[in-house]
mmJSON file of the N, C-alpha and C atoms, coordinates in Angstrom:
{"data_MODEL":{"atom_site":{
"group_PDB":["ATOM","ATOM","ATOM","ATOM","ATOM","ATOM","ATOM","ATOM","ATOM","ATOM","ATOM","ATOM","ATOM","ATOM","ATOM","ATOM","ATOM","ATOM","ATOM","ATOM","ATOM","ATOM","ATOM","ATOM","ATOM","ATOM","ATOM","ATOM","ATOM","ATOM","ATOM","ATOM","ATOM","ATOM","ATOM","ATOM","ATOM","ATOM","ATOM","ATOM","ATOM","ATOM","ATOM","ATOM","ATOM","ATOM","ATOM","ATOM","ATOM","ATOM","ATOM","ATOM","ATOM","ATOM","ATOM","ATOM","ATOM","ATOM","ATOM","ATOM","ATOM","ATOM","ATOM","ATOM","ATOM","ATOM","ATOM","ATOM","ATOM","ATOM","ATOM","ATOM","ATOM","ATOM","ATOM","ATOM","ATOM","ATOM","ATOM","ATOM","ATOM","ATOM","ATOM","ATOM","ATOM","ATOM","ATOM","ATOM","ATOM","ATOM","ATOM","ATOM","ATOM","ATOM","ATOM","ATOM","ATOM","ATOM","ATOM","ATOM","ATOM","ATOM","ATOM","ATOM","ATOM","ATOM","ATOM","ATOM","ATOM","ATOM","ATOM","ATOM","ATOM","ATOM","ATOM","ATOM","ATOM","ATOM","ATOM","ATOM","ATOM","ATOM","ATOM","ATOM","ATOM","ATOM"],
"id":[1,2,3,4,5,6,7,8,9,10,11,12,13,14,15,16,17,18,19,20,21,22,23,24,25,26,27,28,29,30,31,32,33,34,35,36,37,38,39,40,41,42,43,44,45,46,47,48,49,50,51,52,53,54,55,56,57,58,59,60,61,62,63,64,65,66,67,68,69,70,71,72,73,74,75,76,77,78,79,80,81,82,83,84,85,86,87,88,89,90,91,92,93,94,95,96,97,98,99,100,101,102,103,104,105,106,107,108,109,110,111,112,113,114,115,116,117,118,119,120,121,122,123,124,125,126],
"type_symbol":["N","C","C","N","C","C","N","C","C","N","C","C","N","C","C","N","C","C","N","C","C","N","C","C","N","C","C","N","C","C","N","C","C","N","C","C","N","C","C","N","C","C","N","C","C","N","C","C","N","C","C","N","C","C","N","C","C","N","C","C","N","C","C","N","C","C","N","C","C","N","C","C","N","C","C","N","C","C","N","C","C","N","C","C","N","C","C","N","C","C","N","C","C","N","C","C","N","C","C","N","C","C","N","C","C","N","C","C","N","C","C","N","C","C","N","C","C","N","C","C","N","C","C","N","C","C"],
"label_atom_id":["N","CA","C","N","CA","C","N","CA","C","N","CA","C","N","CA","C","N","CA","C","N","CA","C","N","CA","C","N","CA","C","N","CA","C","N","CA","C","N","CA","C","N","CA","C","N","CA","C","N","CA","C","N","CA","C","N","CA","C","N","CA","C","N","CA","C","N","CA","C","N","CA","C","N","CA","C","N","CA","C","N","CA","C","N","CA","C","N","CA","C","N","CA","C","N","CA","C","N","CA","C","N","CA","C","N","CA","C","N","CA","C","N","CA","C","N","CA","C","N","CA","C","N","CA","C","N","CA","C","N","CA","C","N","CA","C","N","CA","C","N","CA","C","N","CA","C"],
"label_alt_id":[null,null,null,null,null,null,null,null,null,null,null,null,null,null,null,null,null,null,null,null,null,null,null,null,null,null,null,null,null,null,null,null,null,null,null,null,null,null,null,null,null,null,null,null,null,null,null,null,null,null,null,null,null,null,null,null,null,null,null,null,null,null,null,null,null,null,null,null,null,null,null,null,null,null,null,null,null,null,null,null,null,null,null,null,null,null,null,null,null,null,null,null,null,null,null,null,null,null,null,null,null,null,null,null,null,null,null,null,null,null,null,null,null,null,null,null,null,null,null,null,null,null,null,null,null,null],
"label_comp_id":["MET","MET","MET","GLN","GLN","GLN","GLU","GLU","GLU","MET","MET","MET","ASN","ASN","ASN","ARG","ARG","ARG","GLU","GLU","GLU","ALA","ALA","ALA","ASN","ASN","ASN","THR","THR","THR","LEU","LEU","LEU","GLY","GLY","GLY","SER","SER","SER","LYS","LYS","LYS","SER","SER","SER","ALA","ALA","ALA","ASP","ASP","ASP","LYS","LYS","LYS","GLU","GLU","GLU","MET","MET","MET","THR","THR","THR","ALA","ALA","ALA","ILE","ILE","ILE","SER","SER","SER","ILE","ILE","ILE","GLU","GLU","GLU","LEU","LEU","LEU","LYS","LYS","LYS","VAL","VAL","VAL","LEU","LEU","LEU","ILE","ILE","ILE","GLU","GLU","GLU","GLN","GLN","GLN","MET","MET","MET","ARG","ARG","ARG","GLU","GLU","GLU","GLN","GLN","GLN","VAL","VAL","VAL","GLN","GLN","GLN","ASN","ASN","ASN","ILE","ILE","ILE","GLU","GLU","GLU"],
"label_asym_id":["A","A","A","A","A","A","A","A","A","A","A","A","A","A","A","A","A","A","A","A","A","A","A","A","A","A","A","A","A","A","A","A","A","A","A","A","A","A","A","A","A","A","A","A","A","A","A","A","A","A","A","A","A","A","A","A","A","A","A","A","A","A","A","A","A","A","A","A","A","A","A","A","A","A","A","A","A","A","A","A","A","A","A","A","A","A","A","A","A","A","A","A","A","A","A","A","A","A","A","A","A","A","A","A","A","A","A","A","A","A","A","A","A","A","A","A","A","A","A","A","A","A","A","A","A","A"],
"label_entity_id":["1","1","1","1","1","1","1","1","1","1","1","1","1","1","1","1","1","1","1","1","1","1","1","1","1","1","1","1","1","1","1","1","1","1","1","1","1","1","1","1","1","1","1","1","1","1","1","1","1","1","1","1","1","1","1","1","1","1","1","1","1","1","1","1","1","1","1","1","1","1","1","1","1","1","1","1","1","1","1","1","1","1","1","1","1","1","1","1","1","1","1","1","1","1","1","1","1","1","1","1","1","1","1","1","1","1","1","1","1","1","1","1","1","1","1","1","1","1","1","1","1","1","1","1","1","1"],
"label_seq_id":[1,1,1,2,2,2,3,3,3,4,4,4,5,5,5,6,6,6,7,7,7,8,8,8,9,9,9,10,10,10,11,11,11,12,12,12,13,13,13,14,14,14,15,15,15,16,16,16,17,17,17,18,18,18,19,19,19,20,20,20,21,21,21,22,22,22,23,23,23,24,24,24,25,25,25,26,26,26,27,27,27,28,28,28,29,29,29,30,30,30,31,31,31,32,32,32,33,33,33,34,34,34,35,35,35,36,36,36,37,37,37,38,38,38,39,39,39,40,40,40,41,41,41,42,42,42],
"pdbx_PDB_ins_code":[null,null,null,null,null,null,null,null,null,null,null,null,null,null,null,null,null,null,null,null,null,null,null,null,null,null,null,null,null,null,null,null,null,null,null,null,null,null,null,null,null,null,null,null,null,null,null,null,null,null,null,null,null,null,null,null,null,null,null,null,null,null,null,null,null,null,null,null,null,null,null,null,null,null,null,null,null,null,null,null,null,null,null,null,null,null,null,null,null,null,null,null,null,null,null,null,null,null,null,null,null,null,null,null,null,null,null,null,null,null,null,null,null,null,null,null,null,null,null,null,null,null,null,null,null,null],
"Cartn_x":[35.418,36.102,36.925,37.197,38.19,37.181,35.803,35.298,34.92,34.914,35.097,36.341,37.321,38.488,38.564,38.066,38.008,37.375,36.247,35.292,35.773,37.019,37.444,38.447,39.167,40.374,39.487,38.396,37.913,37.241,36.76,36.45,37.489,38.958,39.843,40.497,40.513,41.358,40.215,39.015,38.313,38.224,38.394,37.899,39.159,38.505,39.319,39.611,38.752,38.443,39.596,40.389,41.292,40.843,39.132,38.887,38.102,37.748,37.268,38.36,39.331,40.698,41.118,41.176,41.626,40.422,39.276,38.234,38.263,38.965,38.878,40.189,41.119,42.319,42.172,41.37,40.694,39.768,38.943,38.499,39.005,40.253,40.967,41.819,41.964,42.609,41.85,40.289,39.499,39.179,39.123,38.804,39.983,41.154,42.39,41.977,41.86,41.608,40.721,39.638,38.482,39.135,39.607,40.365,41.312,41.914,42.685,41.992,40.65,40.301,39.397,39.007,38.537,39.396,40.601,41.718,42.295,41.78,41.984,41.292,39.937,38.895,39.09,39.378,39.565,40.828],
"Cartn_y":[32.043,32.531,33.707,33.451,33.979,35.283,35.024,36.399,37.441,36.925,37.397,38.277,37.725,38.454,39.235,39.505,40.397,41.777,41.298,42.346,43.179,42.523,43.0,44.068,43.575,44.117,45.461,45.463,46.344,47.501,46.874,48.092,48.954,48.199,48.731,49.806,49.191,50.322,51.756,51.043,52.598,53.7,52.794,53.777,54.841,56.229,57.279,57.631,56.739,56.895,55.69,56.047,55.322,53.832,54.076,53.433,52.03,52.854,52.034,50.996,51.381,50.677,49.642,50.108,49.091,47.878,48.237,47.036,46.182,46.745,45.737,45.169,45.271,44.437,43.39,43.859,42.988,41.903,42.189,41.343,40.132,40.554,39.83,39.001,39.148,38.265,37.227,37.659,36.937,35.778,36.54,35.465,34.347,34.66,33.852,32.902,33.039,32.27,31.193,31.83,30.883,30.045,30.593,29.631,28.615,28.83,27.675,26.66,27.158,25.879,25.217,25.898,24.913,23.917,24.406,23.697,22.461,22.9,21.729,20.623,21.186,20.053,19.14,19.84,19.026,17.964],
"Cartn_z":[-68.025,-67.272,-67.774,-69.264,-70.221,-70.166,-70.607,-70.924,-69.466,-68.574,-67.531,-66.987,-67.376,-67.292,-68.45,-69.599,-70.97,-70.337,-69.13,-68.893,-67.754,-67.235,-66.41,-66.817,-67.607,-68.598,-69.341,-69.729,-70.097,-69.264,-67.986,-66.869,-66.254,-66.714,-66.113,-66.978,-68.364,-69.097,-69.627,-69.14,-69.679,-68.619,-67.29,-66.282,-66.08,-65.575,-64.968,-63.593,-62.894,-61.873,-60.856,-59.904,-59.303,-58.745,-58.205,-57.1,-58.212,-59.681,-60.237,-60.921,-60.83,-61.475,-60.399,-59.319,-58.187,-58.035,-58.382,-58.105,-59.412,-60.649,-61.57,-61.777,-60.686,-60.374,-59.554,-58.655,-57.503,-58.236,-59.238,-59.968,-60.692,-61.454,-62.186,-61.326,-59.889,-59.114,-58.777,-58.053,-58.203,-59.181,-60.322,-61.551,-61.503,-61.46,-61.438,-60.586,-59.246,-58.251,-58.601,-59.134,-59.26,-60.49,-61.626,-62.879,-61.982,-61.031,-60.289,-60.102,-59.31,-58.606,-59.912,-60.88,-61.723,-62.01,-62.439,-62.927,-61.964,-60.665,-59.699,-59.511,-59.896,-59.72,-61.057,-62.138,-63.49,-63.036],
"occupancy":[1.0,1.0,1.0,1.0,1.0,1.0,1.0,1.0,1.0,1.0,1.0,1.0,1.0,1.0,1.0,1.0,1.0,1.0,1.0,1.0,1.0,1.0,1.0,1.0,1.0,1.0,1.0,1.0,1.0,1.0,1.0,1.0,1.0,1.0,1.0,1.0,1.0,1.0,1.0,1.0,1.0,1.0,1.0,1.0,1.0,1.0,1.0,1.0,1.0,1.0,1.0,1.0,1.0,1.0,1.0,1.0,1.0,1.0,1.0,1.0,1.0,1.0,1.0,1.0,1.0,1.0,1.0,1.0,1.0,1.0,1.0,1.0,1.0,1.0,1.0,1.0,1.0,1.0,1.0,1.0,1.0,1.0,1.0,1.0,1.0,1.0,1.0,1.0,1.0,1.0,1.0,1.0,1.0,1.0,1.0,1.0,1.0,1.0,1.0,1.0,1.0,1.0,1.0,1.0,1.0,1.0,1.0,1.0,1.0,1.0,1.0,1.0,1.0,1.0,1.0,1.0,1.0,1.0,1.0,1.0,1.0,1.0,1.0,1.0,1.0,1.0],
"B_iso_or_equiv":[0.0,0.0,0.0,0.0,0.0,0.0,0.0,0.0,0.0,0.0,0.0,0.0,0.0,0.0,0.0,0.0,0.0,0.0,0.0,0.0,0.0,0.0,0.0,0.0,0.0,0.0,0.0,0.0,0.0,0.0,0.0,0.0,0.0,0.0,0.0,0.0,0.0,0.0,0.0,0.0,0.0,0.0,0.0,0.0,0.0,0.0,0.0,0.0,0.0,0.0,0.0,0.0,0.0,0.0,0.0,0.0,0.0,0.0,0.0,0.0,0.0,0.0,0.0,0.0,0.0,0.0,0.0,0.0,0.0,0.0,0.0,0.0,0.0,0.0,0.0,0.0,0.0,0.0,0.0,0.0,0.0,0.0,0.0,0.0,0.0,0.0,0.0,0.0,0.0,0.0,0.0,0.0,0.0,0.0,0.0,0.0,0.0,0.0,0.0,0.0,0.0,0.0,0.0,0.0,0.0,0.0,0.0,0.0,0.0,0.0,0.0,0.0,0.0,0.0,0.0,0.0,0.0,0.0,0.0,0.0,0.0,0.0,0.0,0.0,0.0,0.0],
"pdbx_formal_charge":[null,null,null,null,null,null,null,null,null,null,null,null,null,null,null,null,null,null,null,null,null,null,null,null,null,null,null,null,null,null,null,null,null,null,null,null,null,null,null,null,null,null,null,null,null,null,null,null,null,null,null,null,null,null,null,null,null,null,null,null,null,null,null,null,null,null,null,null,null,null,null,null,null,null,null,null,null,null,null,null,null,null,null,null,null,null,null,null,null,null,null,null,null,null,null,null,null,null,null,null,null,null,null,null,null,null,null,null,null,null,null,null,null,null,null,null,null,null,null,null,null,null,null,null,null,null],
"auth_seq_id":[1,1,1,2,2,2,3,3,3,4,4,4,5,5,5,6,6,6,7,7,7,8,8,8,9,9,9,10,10,10,11,11,11,12,12,12,13,13,13,14,14,14,15,15,15,16,16,16,17,17,17,18,18,18,19,19,19,20,20,20,21,21,21,22,22,22,23,23,23,24,24,24,25,25,25,26,26,26,27,27,27,28,28,28,29,29,29,30,30,30,31,31,31,32,32,32,33,33,33,34,34,34,35,35,35,36,36,36,37,37,37,38,38,38,39,39,39,40,40,40,41,41,41,42,42,42],
"auth_comp_id":["MET","MET","MET","GLN","GLN","GLN","GLU","GLU","GLU","MET","MET","MET","ASN","ASN","ASN","ARG","ARG","ARG","GLU","GLU","GLU","ALA","ALA","ALA","ASN","ASN","ASN","THR","THR","THR","LEU","LEU","LEU","GLY","GLY","GLY","SER","SER","SER","LYS","LYS","LYS","SER","SER","SER","ALA","ALA","ALA","ASP","ASP","ASP","LYS","LYS","LYS","GLU","GLU","GLU","MET","MET","MET","THR","THR","THR","ALA","ALA","ALA","ILE","ILE","ILE","SER","SER","SER","ILE","ILE","ILE","GLU","GLU","GLU","LEU","LEU","LEU","LYS","LYS","LYS","VAL","VAL","VAL","LEU","LEU","LEU","ILE","ILE","ILE","GLU","GLU","GLU","GLN","GLN","GLN","MET","MET","MET","ARG","ARG","ARG","GLU","GLU","GLU","GLN","GLN","GLN","VAL","VAL","VAL","GLN","GLN","GLN","ASN","ASN","ASN","ILE","ILE","ILE","GLU","GLU","GLU"],
"auth_asym_id":["A","A","A","A","A","A","A","A","A","A","A","A","A","A","A","A","A","A","A","A","A","A","A","A","A","A","A","A","A","A","A","A","A","A","A","A","A","A","A","A","A","A","A","A","A","A","A","A","A","A","A","A","A","A","A","A","A","A","A","A","A","A","A","A","A","A","A","A","A","A","A","A","A","A","A","A","A","A","A","A","A","A","A","A","A","A","A","A","A","A","A","A","A","A","A","A","A","A","A","A","A","A","A","A","A","A","A","A","A","A","A","A","A","A","A","A","A","A","A","A","A","A","A","A","A","A"],
"auth_atom_id":["N","CA","C","N","CA","C","N","CA","C","N","CA","C","N","CA","C","N","CA","C","N","CA","C","N","CA","C","N","CA","C","N","CA","C","N","CA","C","N","CA","C","N","CA","C","N","CA","C","N","CA","C","N","CA","C","N","CA","C","N","CA","C","N","CA","C","N","CA","C","N","CA","C","N","CA","C","N","CA","C","N","CA","C","N","CA","C","N","CA","C","N","CA","C","N","CA","C","N","CA","C","N","CA","C","N","CA","C","N","CA","C","N","CA","C","N","CA","C","N","CA","C","N","CA","C","N","CA","C","N","CA","C","N","CA","C","N","CA","C","N","CA","C","N","CA","C"],
"pdbx_PDB_model_num":[1,1,1,1,1,1,1,1,1,1,1,1,1,1,1,1,1,1,1,1,1,1,1,1,1,1,1,1,1,1,1,1,1,1,1,1,1,1,1,1,1,1,1,1,1,1,1,1,1,1,1,1,1,1,1,1,1,1,1,1,1,1,1,1,1,1,1,1,1,1,1,1,1,1,1,1,1,1,1,1,1,1,1,1,1,1,1,1,1,1,1,1,1,1,1,1,1,1,1,1,1,1,1,1,1,1,1,1,1,1,1,1,1,1,1,1,1,1,1,1,1,1,1,1,1,1]
}}}
């Protein structure tokens, strides 16, 4: 999960396209939701 978050950060920071930046933000939100689900299982 942490690596996926890093990749989403890299995608957003290197993107000059607004749509790609928005996608990276959406990815980060989804990754955080998945992280919360994992914590609930543990």
